[in-house]
Every structure is written in C-alpha cells, then in structure tokens.
JSON list of C-alpha atoms in Angstrom, two decimals:
[
{"chain": "A", "resi": 230, "resn": "MET", "atom": "CA", "xyz": [16.28, -14.23, 14.69]},
{"chain": "A", "resi": 231, "resn": "ARG", "atom": "CA", "xyz": [15.56, -14.33, 18.04]},
{"chain": "A", "resi": 232, "resn": "LYS", "atom": "CA", "xyz": [12.68, -16.14, 19.88]},
{"chain": "A", "resi": 233, "resn": "ILE", "atom": "CA", "xyz": [12.38, -14.40, 23.08]},
{"chain": "A", "resi": 234, "resn": "GLU", "atom": "CA", "xyz": [9.72, -13.74, 25.87]},
{"chain": "A", "resi": 235, "resn": "ASN", "atom": "CA", "xyz": [7.72, -10.91, 24.72]},
{"chain": "A", "resi": 236, "resn": "THR", "atom": "CA", "xyz": [7.30, -7.68, 26.65]},
{"chain": "A", "resi": 237, "resn": "LYS", "atom": "CA", "xyz": [4.25, -6.27, 27.92]},
{"chain": "A", "resi": 238, "resn": "TRP", "atom": "CA", "xyz": [5.20, -3.30, 25.33]},
{"chain": "A", "resi": 239, "resn": "ASP", "atom": "CA", "xyz": [5.65, -6.32, 22.23]},
{"chain": "A", "resi": 240, "resn": "ARG", "atom": "CA", "xyz": [2.27, -7.37, 23.25]},
{"chain": "A", "resi": 241, "resn": "ARG", "atom": "CA", "xyz": [0.44, -4.08, 23.61]},
{"chain": "A", "resi": 242, "resn": "PHE", "atom": "CA", "xyz": [1.75, -2.83, 20.06]},
{"chain": "A", "resi": 243, "resn": "MET", "atom": "CA", "xyz": [1.17, -6.06, 18.70]},
{"chain": "A", "resi": 244, "resn": "GLU", "atom": "CA", "xyz": [-2.61, -5.93, 19.81]},
{"chain": "A", "resi": 245, "resn": "VAL", "atom": "CA", "xyz": [-2.53, -2.42, 17.78]},
{"chain": "A", "resi": 246, "resn": "ALA", "atom": "CA", "xyz": [-0.94, -3.94, 14.66]},
{"chain": "A", "resi": 247, "resn": "GLU", "atom": "CA", "xyz": [-3.49, -6.58, 14.66]},
{"chain": "A", "resi": 248, "resn": "LEU", "atom": "CA", "xyz": [-6.32, -3.94, 15.24]},
{"chain": "A", "resi": 249, "resn": "VAL", "atom": "CA", "xyz": [-4.65, -2.09, 12.34]},
{"chain": "A", "resi": 250, "resn": "SER", "atom": "CA", "xyz": [-4.92, -5.01, 9.94]},
{"chain": "A", "resi": 251, "resn": "THR", "atom": "CA", "xyz": [-8.61, -5.02, 9.97]},
{"chain": "A", "resi": 252, "resn": "TRP", "atom": "CA", "xyz": [-8.49, -1.89, 8.06]},
{"chain": "A", "resi": 253, "resn": "SER", "atom": "CA", "xyz": [-7.15, -3.65, 5.09]},
{"chain": "A", "resi": 254, "resn": "SER", "atom": "CA", "xyz": [-8.65, -3.60, 1.77]},
{"chain": "A", "resi": 255, "resn": "CYS", "atom": "CA", "xyz": [-7.00, -7.08, 0.66]},
{"chain": "A", "resi": 256, "resn": "TYR", "atom": "CA", "xyz": [-9.55, -9.48, -0.93]},
{"chain": "A", "resi": 257, "resn": "LYS", "atom": "CA", "xyz": [-7.85, -12.34, 0.79]},
{"chain": "A", "resi": 258, "resn": "GLU", "atom": "CA", "xyz": [-8.66, -12.37, 4.70]},
{"chain": "A", "resi": 259, "resn": "ASP", "atom": "CA", "xyz": [-5.63, -14.47, 5.73]},
{"chain": "A", "resi": 260, "resn": "ARG", "atom": "CA", "xyz": [-3.54, -11.80, 4.19]},
{"chain": "A", "resi": 261, "resn": "HIS", "atom": "CA", "xyz": [-4.65, -8.71, 6.28]},
{"chain": "A", "resi": 262, "resn": "VAL", "atom": "CA", "xyz": [-1.40, -7.12, 7.42]},
{"chain": "A", "resi": 263, "resn": "GLY", "atom": "CA", "xyz": [-0.96, -4.08, 9.94]},
{"chain": "A", "resi": 264, "resn": "ALA", "atom": "CA", "xyz": [2.04, -2.39, 11.34]},
{"chain": "A", "resi": 265, "resn": "VAL", "atom": "CA", "xyz": [2.91, -0.05, 13.76]},
{"chain": "A", "resi": 266, "resn": "ILE", "atom": "CA", "xyz": [6.20, 2.04, 14.33]},
{"chain": "A", "resi": 267, "resn": "VAL", "atom": "CA", "xyz": [6.90, 2.95, 17.59]},
{"chain": "A", "resi": 268, "resn": "ILE", "atom": "CA", "xyz": [9.73, 5.53, 18.95]},
{"chain": "A", "resi": 269, "resn": "ASN", "atom": "CA", "xyz": [10.30, 5.53, 22.92]},
{"chain": "A", "resi": 270, "resn": "LYS", "atom": "CA", "xyz": [7.10, 3.47, 23.74]},
{"chain": "A", "resi": 271, "resn": "ARG", "atom": "CA", "xyz": [4.86, 6.18, 21.70]},
{"chain": "A", "resi": 272, "resn": "ILE", "atom": "CA", "xyz": [3.06, 4.99, 18.53]},
{"chain": "A", "resi": 273, "resn": "VAL", "atom": "CA", "xyz": [4.44, 7.63, 15.50]},
{"chain": "A", "resi": 274, "resn": "ALA", "atom": "CA", "xyz": [3.03, 5.65, 12.45]},
{"chain": "A", "resi": 275, "resn": "THR", "atom": "CA", "xyz": [0.51, 2.92, 11.16]},
{"chain": "A", "resi": 276, "resn": "GLY", "atom": "CA", "xyz": [-0.08, 1.28, 8.18]},
{"chain": "A", "resi": 277, "resn": "TYR", "atom": "CA", "xyz": [-2.16, -1.72, 6.65]},
{"chain": "A", "resi": 278, "resn": "ASN", "atom": "CA", "xyz": [-1.87, -3.10, 3.23]},
{"chain": "A", "resi": 279, "resn": "GLY", "atom": "CA", "xyz": [-4.50, -1.93, 0.77]},
{"chain": "A", "resi": 280, "resn": "ALA", "atom": "CA", "xyz": [-4.68, 0.30, -2.50]},
{"chain": "A", "resi": 281, "resn": "SER", "atom": "CA", "xyz": [-2.96, 3.31, -2.98]},
{"chain": "A", "resi": 282, "resn": "SER", "atom": "CA", "xyz": [-4.89, 6.30, -2.76]},
{"chain": "A", "resi": 283, "resn": "GLY", "atom": "CA", "xyz": [-7.35, 6.84, -5.51]},
{"chain": "A", "resi": 284, "resn": "ILE", "atom": "CA", "xyz": [-7.13, 3.26, -6.94]},
{"chain": "A", "resi": 285, "resn": "GLU", "atom": "CA", "xyz": [-10.01, 0.89, -6.12]},
{"chain": "A", "resi": 286, "resn": "SER", "atom": "CA", "xyz": [-9.18, -1.95, -4.12]},
{"chain": "A", "resi": 287, "resn": "CYS", "atom": "CA", "xyz": [-9.58, -5.83, -4.98]},
{"chain": "A", "resi": 288, "resn": "VAL", "atom": "CA", "xyz": [-12.70, -5.68, -2.07]},
{"chain": "A", "resi": 289, "resn": "ASP", "atom": "CA", "xyz": [-14.22, -2.83, -4.26]},
{"chain": "A", "resi": 290, "resn": "ARG", "atom": "CA", "xyz": [-13.59, -4.94, -7.36]},
{"chain": "A", "resi": 291, "resn": "GLY", "atom": "CA", "xyz": [-14.61, -7.83, -6.07]},
{"chain": "A", "resi": 292, "resn": "SER", "atom": "CA", "xyz": [-11.56, -9.73, -6.94]},
{"chain": "A", "resi": 293, "resn": "CYS", "atom": "CA", "xyz": [-7.86, -10.11, -6.27]},
{"chain": "A", "resi": 294, "resn": "LEU", "atom": "CA", "xyz": [-5.59, -9.80, -9.39]},
{"chain": "A", "resi": 295, "resn": "ARG", "atom": "CA", "xyz": [-2.86, -11.98, -8.01]},
{"chain": "A", "resi": 296, "resn": "GLN", "atom": "CA", "xyz": [-5.76, -14.97, -7.41]},
{"chain": "A", "resi": 297, "resn": "GLU", "atom": "CA", "xyz": [-6.85, -14.09, -11.22]},
{"chain": "A", "resi": 298, "resn": "LEU", "atom": "CA", "xyz": [-3.53, -14.40, -12.28]},
{"chain": "A", "resi": 299, "resn": "ASN", "atom": "CA", "xyz": [-2.16, -17.48, -10.59]},
{"chain": "A", "resi": 300, "resn": "ILE", "atom": "CA", "xyz": [0.70, -15.58, -8.94]},
{"chain": "A", "resi": 301, "resn": "ALA", "atom": "CA", "xyz": [2.27, -17.50, -5.96]},
{"chain": "A", "resi": 302, "resn": "SER", "atom": "CA", "xyz": [2.46, -15.84, -2.34]},
{"chain": "A", "resi": 303, "resn": "GLY", "atom": "CA", "xyz": [6.09, -14.37, -1.72]},
{"chain": "A", "resi": 304, "resn": "THR", "atom": "CA", "xyz": [6.29, -13.54, -5.67]},
{"chain": "A", "resi": 305, "resn": "CYS", "atom": "CA", "xyz": [5.91, -10.82, -8.03]},
{"chain": "A", "resi": 306, "resn": "HIS", "atom": "CA", "xyz": [5.05, -8.32, -5.41]},
{"chain": "A", "resi": 307, "resn": "GLU", "atom": "CA", "xyz": [4.41, -5.71, -7.71]},
{"chain": "A", "resi": 308, "resn": "ILE", "atom": "CA", "xyz": [1.36, -7.31, -9.63]},
{"chain": "A", "resi": 309, "resn": "CYS", "atom": "CA", "xyz": [-0.94, -5.92, -7.08]},
{"chain": "A", "resi": 310, "resn": "TYR", "atom": "CA", "xyz": [-3.14, -2.92, -6.46]},
{"chain": "A", "resi": 311, "resn": "ALA", "atom": "CA", "xyz": [-2.34, -2.91, -2.87]},
{"chain": "A", "resi": 312, "resn": "THR", "atom": "CA", "xyz": [0.59, -1.16, -1.29]},
{"chain": "A", "resi": 313, "resn": "HIS", "atom": "CA", "xyz": [2.08, -3.25, 1.80]},
{"chain": "A", "resi": 314, "resn": "ALA", "atom": "CA", "xyz": [1.36, -2.51, 5.53]},
{"chain": "A", "resi": 315, "resn": "GLU", "atom": "CA", "xyz": [4.97, -1.70, 6.19]},
{"chain": "A", "resi": 316, "resn": "GLN", "atom": "CA", "xyz": [5.49, 0.44, 3.30]},
{"chain": "A", "resi": 317, "resn": "ASN", "atom": "CA", "xyz": [2.41, 2.51, 4.19]},
{"chain": "A", "resi": 318, "resn": "ALA", "atom": "CA", "xyz": [3.25, 3.03, 7.93]},
{"chain": "A", "resi": 319, "resn": "ILE", "atom": "CA", "xyz": [7.14, 4.32, 6.44]},
{"chain": "A", "resi": 320, "resn": "ILE", "atom": "CA", "xyz": [5.17, 6.69, 3.84]},
{"chain": "A", "resi": 321, "resn": "GLN", "atom": "CA", "xyz": [2.59, 8.07, 6.54]},
{"chain": "A", "resi": 322, "resn": "ALA", "atom": "CA", "xyz": [5.83, 8.81, 8.78]},
{"chain": "A", "resi": 323, "resn": "ALA", "atom": "CA", "xyz": [7.56, 10.46, 5.79]},
{"chain": "A", "resi": 324, "resn": "ARG", "atom": "CA", "xyz": [4.17, 12.71, 4.69]},
{"chain": "A", "resi": 325, "resn": "LEU", "atom": "CA", "xyz": [3.65, 13.90, 8.40]},
{"chain": "A", "resi": 326, "resn": "GLY", "atom": "CA", "xyz": [7.62, 14.61, 8.61]},
{"chain": "A", "resi": 327, "resn": "ILE", "atom": "CA", "xyz": [8.11, 12.07, 11.41]},
{"chain": "A", "resi": 328, "resn": "ALA", "atom": "CA", "xyz": [11.66, 10.73, 12.00]},
{"chain": "A", "resi": 329, "resn": "ILE", "atom": "CA", "xyz": [11.75, 7.01, 12.52]},
{"chain": "A", "resi": 330, "resn": "ASP", "atom": "CA", "xyz": [15.36, 6.33, 12.66]},
{"chain": "A", "resi": 331, "resn": "GLY", "atom": "CA", "xyz": [16.07, 3.91, 15.53]},
{"chain": "A", "resi": 332, "resn": "GLY", "atom": "CA", "xyz": [12.60, 2.69, 15.68]},
{"chain": "A", "resi": 333, "resn": "THR", "atom": "CA", "xyz": [10.92, -0.55, 16.25]},
{"chain": "A", "resi": 334, "resn": "LEU", "atom": "CA", "xyz": [8.14, -1.94, 13.63]},
{"chain": "A", "resi": 335, "resn": "TYR", "atom": "CA", "xyz": [5.66, -4.30, 14.87]},
{"chain": "A", "resi": 336, "resn": "CYS", "atom": "CA", "xyz": [4.14, -6.12, 11.87]},
{"chain": "A", "resi": 337, "resn": "THR", "atom": "CA", "xyz": [1.12, -8.78, 12.29]},
{"chain": "A", "resi": 338, "resn": "HIS", "atom": "CA", "xyz": [3.58, -10.76, 9.04]},
{"chain": "A", "resi": 339, "resn": "GLN", "atom": "CA", "xyz": [7.37, -11.40, 8.23]},
{"chain": "A", "resi": 340, "resn": "PRO", "atom": "CA", "xyz": [8.08, -8.51, 5.74]},
{"chain": "A", "resi": 341, "resn": "CYS", "atom": "CA", "xyz": [8.88, -9.25, 1.99]},
{"chain": "A", "resi": 342, "resn": "THR", "atom": "CA", "xyz": [12.11, -8.32, 0.64]},
{"chain": "A", "resi": 343, "resn": "ILE", "atom": "CA", "xyz": [10.89, -4.87, -1.15]},
{"chain": "A", "resi": 344, "resn": "CYS", "atom": "CA", "xyz": [9.75, -4.21, 2.71]},
{"chain": "A", "resi": 345, "resn": "ALA", "atom": "CA", "xyz": [13.12, -5.24, 4.36]},
{"chain": "A", "resi": 346, "resn": "LYS", "atom": "CA", "xyz": [14.96, -3.04, 2.40]},
{"chain": "A", "resi": 347, "resn": "MET", "atom": "CA", "xyz": [12.52, 0.05, 3.25]},
{"chain": "A", "resi": 348, "resn": "ILE", "atom": "CA", "xyz": [12.93, -0.89, 6.70]},
{"chain": "A", "resi": 349, "resn": "ILE", "atom": "CA", "xyz": [16.49, -0.98, 6.78]},
{"chain": "A", "resi": 350, "resn": "ASN", "atom": "CA", "xyz": [16.89, 2.43, 4.59]},
{"chain": "A", "resi": 351, "resn": "ALA", "atom": "CA", "xyz": [14.41, 3.94, 6.87]},
{"chain": "A", "resi": 352, "resn": "GLY", "atom": "CA", "xyz": [16.70, 3.69, 9.93]},
{"chain": "A", "resi": 353, "resn": "ILE", "atom": "CA", "xyz": [14.25, 1.04, 11.56]},
{"chain": "A", "resi": 354, "resn": "LYS", "atom": "CA", "xyz": [16.69, -0.77, 14.39]},
{"chain": "A", "resi": 355, "resn": "ARG", "atom": "CA", "xyz": [14.16, -3.45, 15.76]},
{"chain": "A", "resi": 356, "resn": "LEU", "atom": "CA", "xyz": [11.43, -5.83, 13.97]},
{"chain": "A", "resi": 357, "resn": "VAL", "atom": "CA", "xyz": [8.73, -7.53, 15.80]},
{"chain": "A", "resi": 358, "resn": "PHE", "atom": "CA", "xyz": [6.50, -9.72, 13.44]},
{"chain": "A", "resi": 359, "resn": "LYS", "atom": "CA", "xyz": [3.92, -12.57, 14.31]},
{"chain": "A", "resi": 360, "resn": "LYS", "atom": "CA", "xyz": [3.50, -14.35, 11.22]},
{"chain": "A", "resi": 361, "resn": "GLY", "atom": "CA", "xyz": [5.74, -15.90, 9.02]},
{"chain": "A", "resi": 362, "resn": "TYR", "atom": "CA", "xyz": [6.12, -15.13, 5.09]},
{"chain": "A", "resi": 363, "resn": "PRO", "atom": "CA", "xyz": [7.80, -17.22, 2.19]},
{"chain": "A", "resi": 364, "resn": "ASP", "atom": "CA", "xyz": [10.94, -14.86, 1.82]},
{"chain": "A", "resi": 365, "resn": "GLU", "atom": "CA", "xyz": [13.74, -15.99, 3.46]},
{"chain": "A", "resi": 366, "resn": "PHE", "atom": "CA", "xyz": [16.04, -13.68, 1.45]},
{"chain": "A", "resi": 367, "resn": "ALA", "atom": "CA", "xyz": [14.20, -10.81, 3.48]},
{"chain": "A", "resi": 368, "resn": "LEU", "atom": "CA", "xyz": [15.27, -12.34, 6.60]},
{"chain": "A", "resi": 369, "resn": "LYS", "atom": "CA", "xyz": [18.85, -12.62, 4.98]},
{"chain": "A", "resi": 370, "resn": "LEU", "atom": "CA", "xyz": [19.09, -9.08, 4.31]},
{"chain": "A", "resi": 371, "resn": "LEU", "atom": "CA", "xyz": [17.49, -7.98, 7.84]},
{"chain": "A", "resi": 372, "resn": "ASN", "atom": "CA", "xyz": [20.08, -9.98, 9.52]},
{"chain": "A", "resi": 373, "resn": "GLU", "atom": "CA", "xyz": [22.85, -8.64, 7.29]},
{"chain": "A", "resi": 374, "resn": "ALA", "atom": "CA", "xyz": [21.93, -4.97, 8.35]},
{"chain": "A", "resi": 375, "resn": "HIS", "atom": "CA", "xyz": [22.05, -6.00, 11.98]},
{"chain": "A", "resi": 376, "resn": "ILE", "atom": "CA", "xyz": [18.12, -5.41, 12.64]},
{"chain": "A", "resi": 377, "resn": "ASP", "atom": "CA", "xyz": [16.88, -7.04, 15.78]},
{"chain": "A", "resi": 378, "resn": "ILE", "atom": "CA", "xyz": [14.31, -9.04, 14.75]},
{"chain": "A", "resi": 379, "resn": "VAL", "atom": "CA", "xyz": [11.99, -10.86, 17.02]},
{"chain": "A", "resi": 380, "resn": "ASN", "atom": "CA", "xyz": [9.68, -13.44, 16.02]},
{"chain": "A", "resi": 381, "resn": "TYR", "atom": "CA", "xyz": [6.37, -12.67, 18.39]},
{"chain": "A", "resi": 382, "resn": "LYS", "atom": "CA", "xyz": [4.99, -15.44, 19.63]},
{"chain": "A", "resi": 383, "resn": "GLU", "atom": "CA", "xyz": [1.99, -15.41, 22.06]}
]
C-alpha cells in the first residue's frame, strides 16, 4: 500500500465518494460508506452501503441487526441487511452494461475481503480509500493481485 501525495483528481473523486456515503441506510453513522468507480477521469458508477432493493433498511427498522447480535466489525459480513458500497457500485455498472476493467475505485473505507475479491475479479486496477477497516486479509489479496492501493490522506 502506498502513501502518496494525492492528486486534485483523487481529492475530487474522494469528495464525491464522501457525498455518496451520506445516502447510506446503515443504522450506524460511522459506517456510512460511499464508493465511486472512475474510468479516464469520468465517474461511471457509484454505490453506498444499504439494504438491497425491496428489503427494509436498518434505519427503517430502527435497529442494527449486527449490534443486536453483538457481531464484531470486520466479521460475518453476510449477517447484515446491507450490501456494501463497493459491491453496489460494481453491481450498478454491471446492470447498466458499463465496463469497469482497468478503472479506479474510490471508497471512503478500506474494502473487506468479500469486496476485495469482487474488485479483483471486476478488473479494477487502482483502489483509493480513506478510512481503515479491520481486515488485513483484504489488503493481502489486493496486493497479491497487484492492485495499486492508495491510502488517501487529506
């Protein structure tokens, strides 16, 4: 993982990812996550963490299933009503028939292992994230797949 001086484009796209994160329907505000996929300095897809279409969100339910079950952050990702921001951005591109191979994914948080696998298989070549996440294996996979990882610092 590289720590480099951010470009004006990194700053712009991270600002968009931060804005997209405000659309999250996650019950825990510190877990509002936004993602933006960029090809040739053009935004081609966005995603935020939230319940799948037709599923009631935790905000609407008034509680967080993970909190109720005392599930630690970074574990048991499948026990949640929400789909991760990175997953939603990749799914949005697929639904719209947009190729993201070779693109950059900007995300407010480091991806989990499941998202890392999707990022690798989607052909994303560069990942820029801002906040950490307790999942070292995700970083190991991304490094092994030769994804250019940038830990964004303001």
